[in-house]
Tab-separated table of C-alpha atoms in Angstrom:
chain	number	residue	atom	x	y	z
A	256	MET	CA	125.154	153.396	54.199
A	257	LYS	CA	127.988	151.317	55.324
A	258	ARG	CA	128.820	153.959	57.923
A	259	ILE	CA	125.142	153.989	59.051
A	260	LEU	CA	125.105	150.230	59.420
A	261	LEU	CA	128.507	150.262	61.396
A	262	LEU	CA	127.026	153.087	63.702
A	263	LEU	CA	124.083	151.058	64.461
A	264	LEU	CA	125.956	148.128	65.341
A	265	VAL	CA	128.361	150.268	67.845
A	266	LEU	CA	125.314	151.795	69.498
A	267	GLY	CA	123.769	148.230	69.853
A	268	ALA	CA	126.973	146.849	71.425
A	269	VAL	CA	127.190	150.008	73.750
A	270	CYS	CA	123.575	149.626	74.692
A	271	SER	CA	124.168	145.784	75.479
A	272	LEU	CA	127.360	146.985	77.526
A	273	ASN	CA	125.063	149.056	79.685
A	274	ALA	CA	122.249	146.584	80.121
A	275	LYS	CA	121.337	145.913	83.698
A	276	THR	CA	121.711	142.143	84.386
A	277	ARG	CA	121.049	139.783	87.411
A	278	LYS	CA	122.034	135.966	87.453
A	279	CYS	CA	119.947	133.575	89.668
A	280	LEU	CA	119.712	130.035	90.464
A	281	TYR	CA	116.494	128.394	91.221
A	282	ARG	CA	115.626	124.729	92.425
A	283	VAL	CA	112.401	123.095	91.165
A	284	THR	CA	111.249	120.387	92.869
A	285	VAL	CA	108.306	117.977	92.144
A	286	THR	CA	107.002	114.696	93.227
A	287	GLY	CA	108.341	111.693	90.858
A	288	LYS	CA	108.958	112.409	87.342
A	289	ARG	CA	107.217	115.209	85.495
A	290	ALA	CA	107.501	115.469	81.519
A	291	GLU	CA	107.311	118.922	80.272
A	292	CYS	CA	106.684	120.155	83.667
A	293	PRO	CA	105.457	123.765	83.744
A	294	VAL	CA	107.855	125.783	85.843
A	295	VAL	CA	106.697	129.480	86.915
A	296	ILE	CA	108.999	131.961	88.495
A	297	ARG	CA	107.458	134.847	90.194
A	298	ASP	CA	110.342	137.003	91.568
A	299	VAL	CA	111.178	138.586	88.191
A	300	PRO	CA	112.821	141.799	88.556
A	301	GLU	CA	110.737	144.730	87.496
A	302	TRP	CA	113.455	145.989	85.162
A	303	ALA	CA	113.699	142.904	83.179
A	304	GLN	CA	112.884	142.843	79.762
A	305	SER	CA	114.345	139.398	78.884
A	306	ALA	CA	115.527	136.222	80.441
A	307	VAL	CA	117.666	133.300	79.464
A	308	VAL	CA	116.817	129.938	81.298
A	309	SER	CA	119.772	127.441	81.320
A	310	LEU	CA	120.189	123.947	82.671
A	311	GLY	CA	123.615	123.604	84.368
A	312	GLY	CA	124.358	127.036	82.616
A	313	VAL	CA	124.799	125.551	79.430
A	314	HIS	CA	121.797	123.865	77.907
A	315	ARG	CA	119.312	126.826	77.160
A	316	ILE	CA	115.771	126.373	77.250
A	317	PRO	CA	112.976	128.030	75.551
A	318	SER	CA	111.171	130.438	77.944
A	319	GLN	CA	108.446	133.092	78.109
A	320	LEU	CA	108.639	136.266	80.125
A	321	ASP	CA	105.162	137.467	80.667
A	322	ARG	CA	105.721	141.087	81.713
A	323	GLU	CA	102.149	142.021	82.353
A	324	LEU	CA	101.910	138.962	84.541
A	325	ASP	CA	105.343	139.400	85.833
A	326	GLU	CA	106.043	135.877	85.431
A	327	LEU	CA	108.931	133.881	83.843
A	328	VAL	CA	107.642	130.396	82.497
A	329	PHE	CA	109.269	127.278	80.663
A	330	VAL	CA	108.586	123.672	80.441
A	331	SER	CA	111.252	121.004	81.225
A	332	ASP	CA	111.442	117.301	82.056
A	333	ILE	CA	112.086	117.173	85.945
A	334	SER	CA	112.582	114.191	88.340
A	335	GLY	CA	112.834	115.115	92.010
A	336	SER	CA	114.833	118.258	92.239
A	337	GLN	CA	116.626	120.009	89.361
A	338	ASN	CA	118.364	123.474	89.094
A	339	PHE	CA	117.977	126.099	86.618
A	340	GLN	CA	120.068	129.270	85.941
A	341	VAL	CA	118.480	132.578	85.028
A	342	LEU	CA	120.200	135.452	83.419
A	343	TYR	CA	117.673	138.461	83.563
A	344	SER	CA	118.677	141.704	81.414
A	345	SER	CA	117.101	145.048	80.912
A	346	ASP	CA	117.634	144.445	77.121
A	347	PRO	CA	114.700	143.167	74.914
A	348	ASP	CA	114.943	139.519	73.996
A	349	LYS	CA	115.974	139.145	70.176
A	350	ARG	CA	115.564	135.123	70.353
A	351	VAL	CA	112.607	133.507	68.729
A	352	PHE	CA	111.286	130.223	69.927
A	353	LYS	CA	109.096	127.797	68.167
A	354	LYS	CA	105.521	128.736	68.999
A	355	ARG	CA	103.737	125.719	70.558
A	356	VAL	CA	100.652	127.250	71.750
A	357	HIS	CA	98.309	129.849	70.149
A	358	ALA	CA	95.285	132.071	71.341
A	359	GLN	CA	92.892	134.100	69.134
A	360	MET	CA	89.887	136.165	69.407
A	361	TRP	CA	88.193	137.683	66.563
A	362	LEU	CA	85.472	140.628	66.515
A	363	LYS	CA	83.093	140.403	63.543
A	364	ASN	CA	83.069	143.732	61.513
A	365	PRO	CA	79.962	145.189	60.135
A	366	ASP	CA	81.198	144.121	56.569
A	367	LYS	CA	81.587	140.430	57.792
A	368	THR	CA	85.392	140.609	57.973
A	369	LEU	CA	87.150	139.643	61.101
A	370	ARG	CA	89.514	141.741	63.317
A	371	ALA	CA	91.740	140.110	65.680
A	372	VAL	CA	91.489	141.493	69.375
A	373	GLY	CA	93.076	140.743	72.340
A	374	CYS	CA	90.178	142.052	74.739
A	375	ALA	CA	86.395	142.473	74.244
A	376	SER	CA	83.900	143.535	77.067
A	377	SER	CA	80.153	144.249	76.988
A	378	GLU	CA	77.604	145.357	79.698
A	379	LYS	CA	74.902	143.260	78.095
A	380	ASN	CA	74.665	139.456	76.883
A	381	ASP	CA	75.409	140.276	73.329
A	382	MET	CA	78.905	139.006	72.575
A	383	TYR	CA	78.259	135.617	71.417
A	384	HIS	CA	77.136	136.387	68.017
A	385	LYS	CA	79.757	139.560	67.576
A	386	LEU	CA	82.685	137.144	67.951
A	387	HIS	CA	83.872	134.603	65.576
A	388	HIS	CA	83.743	131.168	67.162
A	389	HIS	CA	81.725	133.027	69.885
A	390	GLY	CA	84.499	133.617	72.292
A	391	PRO	CA	88.436	133.180	72.722
A	392	ALA	CA	89.890	129.962	71.706
A	393	PHE	CA	93.235	128.660	72.551
A	394	GLU	CA	95.361	125.648	71.859
A	395	SER	CA	98.551	123.394	72.468
A	396	GLU	CA	99.866	120.761	70.082
A	397	TYR	CA	97.455	118.296	71.824
A	398	ALA	CA	94.175	119.988	72.537
A	399	ALA	CA	92.196	123.352	71.731
A	400	TYR	CA	89.594	124.917	73.651
A	401	ARG	CA	87.019	127.879	73.156
A	402	ILE	CA	85.054	129.714	76.141
A	403	TYR	CA	81.293	130.926	74.786
A	404	PHE	CA	81.292	134.644	75.828
A	405	ASP	CA	77.442	134.504	77.051
A	406	ASN	CA	75.624	133.723	80.238
A	407	LYS	CA	76.637	129.999	80.088
A	408	GLN	CA	80.445	130.745	79.838
A	409	THR	CA	80.828	127.190	79.146
A	410	VAL	CA	84.227	125.624	77.952
A	411	ASP	CA	83.997	123.667	74.614
A	412	THR	CA	86.592	121.461	73.119
A	413	TYR	CA	88.353	120.621	69.802
A	414	GLY	CA	90.425	117.175	69.263
A	415	LYS	CA	93.851	116.861	67.480
A	416	LYS	CA	94.571	113.807	65.240
A	417	ARG	CA	98.364	114.647	65.536
A	418	PRO	CA	100.335	117.025	67.654
A	419	GLN	CA	100.244	120.340	65.832
A	420	LEU	CA	98.763	123.861	65.980
A	421	GLU	CA	95.911	124.228	63.685
A	422	LEU	CA	93.574	127.140	64.876
A	423	ALA	CA	95.444	129.916	63.111
A	424	GLU	CA	94.590	128.165	59.870
A	425	THR	CA	91.138	126.502	60.562
A	426	MET	CA	89.855	129.299	63.072
A	427	TRP	CA	87.759	126.164	65.012
A	428	TYR	CA	85.848	125.497	61.608
A	429	PRO	CA	88.136	123.104	59.456
A	430	SER	CA	87.293	123.013	55.549
A	431	ASP	CA	86.463	119.710	54.103
A	432	GLU	CA	89.941	120.083	52.514
A	433	GLN	CA	91.506	120.404	55.934
A	434	LEU	CA	89.574	117.693	57.328
A	435	SER	CA	90.903	115.342	54.543
A	436	ARG	CA	94.405	116.357	55.578
A	437	GLY	CA	93.709	114.994	59.000
A	438	TYR	CA	93.260	118.066	60.664
A	439	GLY	CA	91.174	117.752	64.014
A	440	HIS	CA	87.851	119.784	64.763
A	441	ASP	CA	85.184	120.414	67.550
A	442	ASN	CA	84.218	116.992	69.106
A	443	LEU	CA	81.518	118.082	71.638
A	444	ARG	CA	78.050	119.883	71.750
A	445	VAL	CA	78.095	121.222	75.224
A	446	PHE	CA	74.484	122.543	75.182
A	447	GLY	CA	73.384	123.885	78.709
A	448	SER	CA	76.003	121.501	80.480
A	449	VAL	CA	79.136	122.192	82.404
A	450	GLY	CA	81.217	121.194	79.241
A	451	VAL	CA	84.542	120.640	80.970
A	452	GLY	CA	85.693	122.607	83.938
A	453	THR	CA	83.431	125.580	83.553
A	454	LEU	CA	82.848	127.329	87.108
A	455	LYS	CA	79.223	128.072	87.712
A	456	GLY	CA	76.678	128.898	90.600
A	457	TRP	CA	74.778	126.234	92.284
A	458	ASP	CA	71.198	126.012	93.225
A	459	ALA	CA	70.934	123.445	96.065
A	460	GLU	CA	67.380	123.281	96.479
A	461	LYS	CA	66.853	122.658	92.602
A	462	ARG	CA	70.082	120.605	92.257
A	463	LYS	CA	71.131	122.310	89.129
A	464	MET	CA	73.705	124.581	87.902
A	465	VAL	CA	73.266	128.681	87.866
A	466	HIS	CA	74.459	130.694	84.747
A	467	ILE	CA	75.822	134.073	84.824
A	468	THR	CA	72.411	136.054	84.024
A	469	ASP	CA	72.507	139.147	86.273
A	470	PHE	CA	75.544	141.254	85.976
A	471	LYS	CA	77.071	144.673	85.310
A	472	ARG	CA	79.804	144.125	82.821
A	473	ARG	CA	81.691	140.894	81.248
A	474	GLU	CA	85.083	140.960	79.720
A	475	ALA	CA	87.313	138.391	77.801
A	476	ARG	CA	91.206	138.932	77.568
A	477	ILE	CA	94.236	137.406	75.816
A	478	LEU	CA	96.905	137.797	78.407
A	479	ALA	CA	99.571	135.683	76.847
A	480	ASP	CA	99.926	134.052	73.665
A	481	GLY	CA	103.169	131.733	73.488
A	482	PRO	CA	105.648	130.434	72.676
A	483	ILE	CA	105.290	128.556	75.861
A	484	ARG	CA	101.912	129.171	77.263
A	485	THR	CA	98.561	130.846	76.600
A	486	VAL	CA	96.544	132.768	79.212
A	487	VAL	CA	92.984	133.411	78.679
A	488	GLU	CA	90.906	135.534	81.087
A	489	MET	CA	87.016	135.734	81.683
A	490	ARG	CA	85.950	138.411	84.188
A	491	VAL	CA	82.234	139.195	85.245
A	492	GLU	CA	81.629	142.234	87.407
A	493	GLY	CA	78.840	142.846	89.390
A	494	TRP	CA	77.391	139.098	89.496
A	495	ARG	CA	74.228	139.206	91.511
A	496	TYR	CA	74.332	135.638	92.796
A	497	GLY	CA	73.238	134.158	96.224
A	498	GLY	CA	71.980	137.316	97.397
A	499	ARG	CA	75.142	139.150	97.059
A	500	GLU	CA	77.166	141.310	94.444
A	501	ILE	CA	80.469	139.498	93.457
A	502	THR	CA	83.013	139.836	90.876
A	503	MET	CA	84.708	136.401	89.138
A	504	THR	CA	87.555	136.158	87.307
A	505	SER	CA	88.344	133.085	85.715
A	506	ARG	CA	92.060	132.661	84.164
A	507	TYR	CA	92.916	129.642	81.897
A	508	ILE	CA	96.272	128.609	81.448
A	509	LEU	CA	97.573	126.052	79.026
A	510	TYR	CA	101.254	124.902	78.398
A	511	ALA	CA	103.165	123.559	75.372
A	512	GLY	CA	103.226	119.679	75.729
A	513	HIS	CA	100.153	119.689	77.595
A	514	GLY	CA	96.308	118.947	76.990
A	515	ASP	CA	95.507	119.912	80.656
A	516	VAL	CA	94.525	123.516	81.610
A	517	GLN	CA	95.160	125.109	84.814
A	518	VAL	CA	92.175	127.066	86.035
A	519	GLU	CA	92.385	129.882	88.625
A	520	ASN	CA	89.089	131.320	89.620
A	521	ARG	CA	89.184	134.581	91.868
A	522	ILE	CA	86.053	135.730	93.774
A	523	GLU	CA	85.900	139.451	95.083
A	524	GLY	CA	83.258	140.795	97.279
A	525	ASP	CA	81.310	138.997	100.050
A	526	PHE	CA	81.754	135.491	99.106
A	527	ARG	CA	81.609	133.562	102.338
A	528	GLY	CA	79.267	130.955	102.159
A	529	LEU	CA	78.680	130.847	98.541
A	530	VAL	CA	78.715	127.457	96.812
A	531	PHE	CA	79.893	127.091	93.081
A	532	THR	CA	80.134	123.946	91.142
A	533	THR	CA	82.352	122.335	88.129
A	534	GLY	CA	82.762	119.142	86.611
A	535	VAL	CA	82.241	117.257	83.191
A	536	MET	CA	79.313	116.967	81.030
A	537	LYS	CA	77.496	113.709	80.742
A	538	MET	CA	77.856	111.733	77.382
A	539	ALA	CA	76.195	108.875	75.791
A	540	GLU	CA	77.642	105.472	76.594
A	541	SER	CA	79.540	106.891	79.250
A	542	GLU	CA	82.191	105.093	81.260
A	543	VAL	CA	82.742	107.264	84.414
A	544	CYS	CA	85.598	107.093	87.034
A	545	LYS	CA	85.424	109.135	90.322
A	546	ASN	CA	87.565	109.574	93.377
A	547	ASP	CA	87.810	111.828	96.282
A	548	ASN	CA	88.502	114.860	93.679
A	549	VAL	CA	88.656	113.749	90.261
A	550	ILE	CA	85.625	112.953	87.865
A	551	ALA	CA	86.635	111.552	84.487
A	552	ALA	CA	84.076	110.562	81.864
A	553	PHE	CA	84.819	108.782	78.509
A	554	GLY	CA	81.669	108.791	76.388
A	555	ARG	CA	80.250	109.830	72.814
A	556	ASP	CA	78.720	113.168	71.604
A	557	PHE	CA	78.075	114.794	68.317
A	558	PRO	CA	80.033	117.680	67.868
A	559	GLU	CA	77.805	119.671	65.429
A	560	ASN	CA	73.898	119.937	65.037
A	561	ASP	CA	74.452	118.091	61.600
A	562	THR	CA	74.245	114.556	62.762
A	563	VAL	CA	74.249	113.223	59.207
A	564	LYS	CA	77.623	114.894	58.258
A	565	TRP	CA	79.181	114.539	61.749
A	566	GLU	CA	79.470	110.998	63.420
A	567	ARG	CA	79.683	110.512	67.032
A	568	GLU	CA	82.946	111.366	68.670
A	569	SER	CA	84.599	109.240	71.592
A	570	VAL	CA	85.704	111.917	74.115
A	571	GLY	CA	87.393	111.792	77.687
A	572	LEU	CA	86.814	114.638	80.016
A	573	ALA	CA	88.108	115.019	83.499
A	574	VAL	CA	88.378	117.688	86.209
A	575	ALA	CA	90.693	117.701	89.294
A	576	VAL	CA	89.534	119.873	92.255
A	577	PRO	CA	90.895	120.754	95.608
A	578	GLN	CA	89.533	118.218	97.853
A	579	ARG	CA	89.455	120.284	101.204
A	580	GLN	CA	87.156	122.795	99.222
A	581	ILE	CA	84.605	120.258	98.249
A	582	VAL	CA	81.133	120.551	99.986
A	583	SER	CA	79.087	118.025	98.230
A	584	GLN	CA	79.197	115.827	95.039
A	585	THR	CA	75.809	116.183	93.423
A	586	ASP	CA	75.230	115.675	89.719
A	587	ASP	CA	72.354	117.500	87.582
A	588	LYS	CA	70.649	116.053	84.733
A	589	THR	CA	73.489	117.539	82.300
A	590	SER	CA	76.627	117.123	84.314
A	591	TYR	CA	78.783	115.171	86.920
A	592	LEU	CA	79.573	117.799	89.346
A	593	PHE	CA	81.510	118.781	92.348
A	594	GLN	CA	80.294	121.559	94.704
A	595	LEU	CA	82.946	124.053	96.043
A	596	THR	CA	83.299	126.994	98.165
A	597	PRO	CA	86.155	129.565	97.922
A	598	ASP	CA	89.183	129.355	100.290
A	599	ALA	CA	90.139	132.314	102.378
A	600	ARG	CA	91.381	134.419	99.453
A	601	GLY	CA	88.298	133.794	97.273
A	602	ARG	CA	89.950	131.286	95.115
A	603	ILE	CA	88.778	128.021	93.531
A	604	ASP	CA	91.627	126.562	91.545
A	605	TYR	CA	91.764	123.294	89.581
A	606	ALA	CA	92.388	121.678	86.169
A	607	PHE	CA	90.737	120.026	83.409
A	608	GLU	CA	91.503	118.007	80.345
A	609	MET	CA	89.857	116.430	77.185
A	610	ILE	CA	91.092	113.526	75.151
A	611	TRP	CA	89.938	112.283	71.747
A	612	ARG	CA	89.759	108.698	70.476
A	613	LYS	CA	91.145	109.814	67.305
A	614	SER	CA	94.288	111.186	68.618
A	615	GLU	CA	97.058	108.924	67.083
A	616	TRP	CA	98.761	108.990	70.334
A	617	LEU	CA	95.919	107.075	72.034
A	618	LYS	CA	95.287	104.538	69.105
A	619	ASP	CA	96.675	101.471	71.047
A	620	ARG	CA	94.733	102.132	74.380
A	621	SER	CA	91.525	100.874	75.233
A	622	ASP	CA	88.722	103.219	76.467
A	623	THR	CA	89.392	102.099	79.965
A	624	GLU	CA	92.907	102.653	79.664
A	625	CYS	CA	92.288	106.173	78.286
A	626	VAL	CA	90.073	107.129	81.093
A	627	LEU	CA	92.203	105.935	83.712
A	628	GLY	CA	95.181	107.399	82.204
A	629	LEU	CA	93.270	110.862	81.916
A	630	MET	CA	92.566	110.605	85.575
A	631	GLU	CA	95.956	110.261	86.521
A	632	SER	CA	97.096	113.198	84.004
A	633	VAL	CA	94.704	115.583	85.256
A	634	GLY	CA	95.523	114.474	88.873
A	635	ALA	CA	99.305	115.170	88.197
A	636	ALA	CA	98.279	118.657	86.884
A	637	ARG	CA	97.285	119.410	90.407
A	638	THR	CA	100.464	118.144	92.290
A	639	PRO	CA	102.624	121.224	93.397
A	640	VAL	CA	105.554	122.400	91.691
A	641	VAL	CA	107.915	124.060	94.135
A	642	VAL	CA	110.233	126.770	93.036
A	643	SER	CA	112.823	128.457	95.267
A	644	ARG	CA	115.639	130.923	94.433
A	645	ILE	CA	118.912	129.415	96.168
A	646	ARG	CA	121.331	132.010	94.921
A	647	GLN	CA	121.714	135.283	93.308
A	648	PHE	CA	125.002	136.317	91.811
């Protein structure tokens, strides 16, 4: 037995010696100061199976190599410009970092048990009841979201009382015992609204949103599940909208240390002249703030139909969109909205965020301070993070 273990150790050492490596130095530049700034490196060697990120070549930083997306990501406090060293290797990574984000999707079995899946699809509008919590869900320490797998494809929200991951235990629906221990919960009823940051079609004549009702195929995928970020994707193929047939892929990205979600929408097909809409839902007793490209609302809503057990919850919602793509700002009965057109690449990218009055880190802030802070936060999420490779050695 000892000889076998020794042989395995020797073989492992030989493999490591034969590993292909590359060392690169990257400069990351931001405007002002960014706490836990998300950094995405996209020139990852195709042979790399692991990467060690370090600051000054000494302080190692938790990172995530998403091979399917060909991206290396990490978060770090950055002020102005900061250099980071990356050592790529063809050897698999044996390090285990603390998991700070989580994503899940559960398919219901015929016997009512649940099966975790990373991908689900259908050619019909029949997935809402086939999936636990009705679609994929994802979280950081500060917020959780789910995407309804139906014609509305609306984003719903779940608040956190303290910074922690919860969905692996609560699966979106906390028990009374978990609630008594300070776990968070769903804090909105989105109904037919835009929820927060959902991209929908727009009927200019009727001044209302258009849901995805006529399509060929719909798919939900979890592309990445931590430890640094989650990436969840919703794709609808053959959407007959505006007299055309298009495909829309919506990618939702949530980083450790963040409540804001980066959204990347890609429209394929003849999208010229098509107008889409996004924004935040209207709530009772709302305080609403708007500027050229941000809408934020702080209001109160019931999270469940049972309004006896569940009290009204004070929630803040915000979205920040690219100003150059805005064609109008027309609200409908349910939501405060921007209308936007895709850019030349067929992209409509933006950020959204939710905050909750019961979160302990907001307890000393007034509602006005909360909504203004939310506008600042979601706006900052849209500011560029420039990554450039300055040396390879």
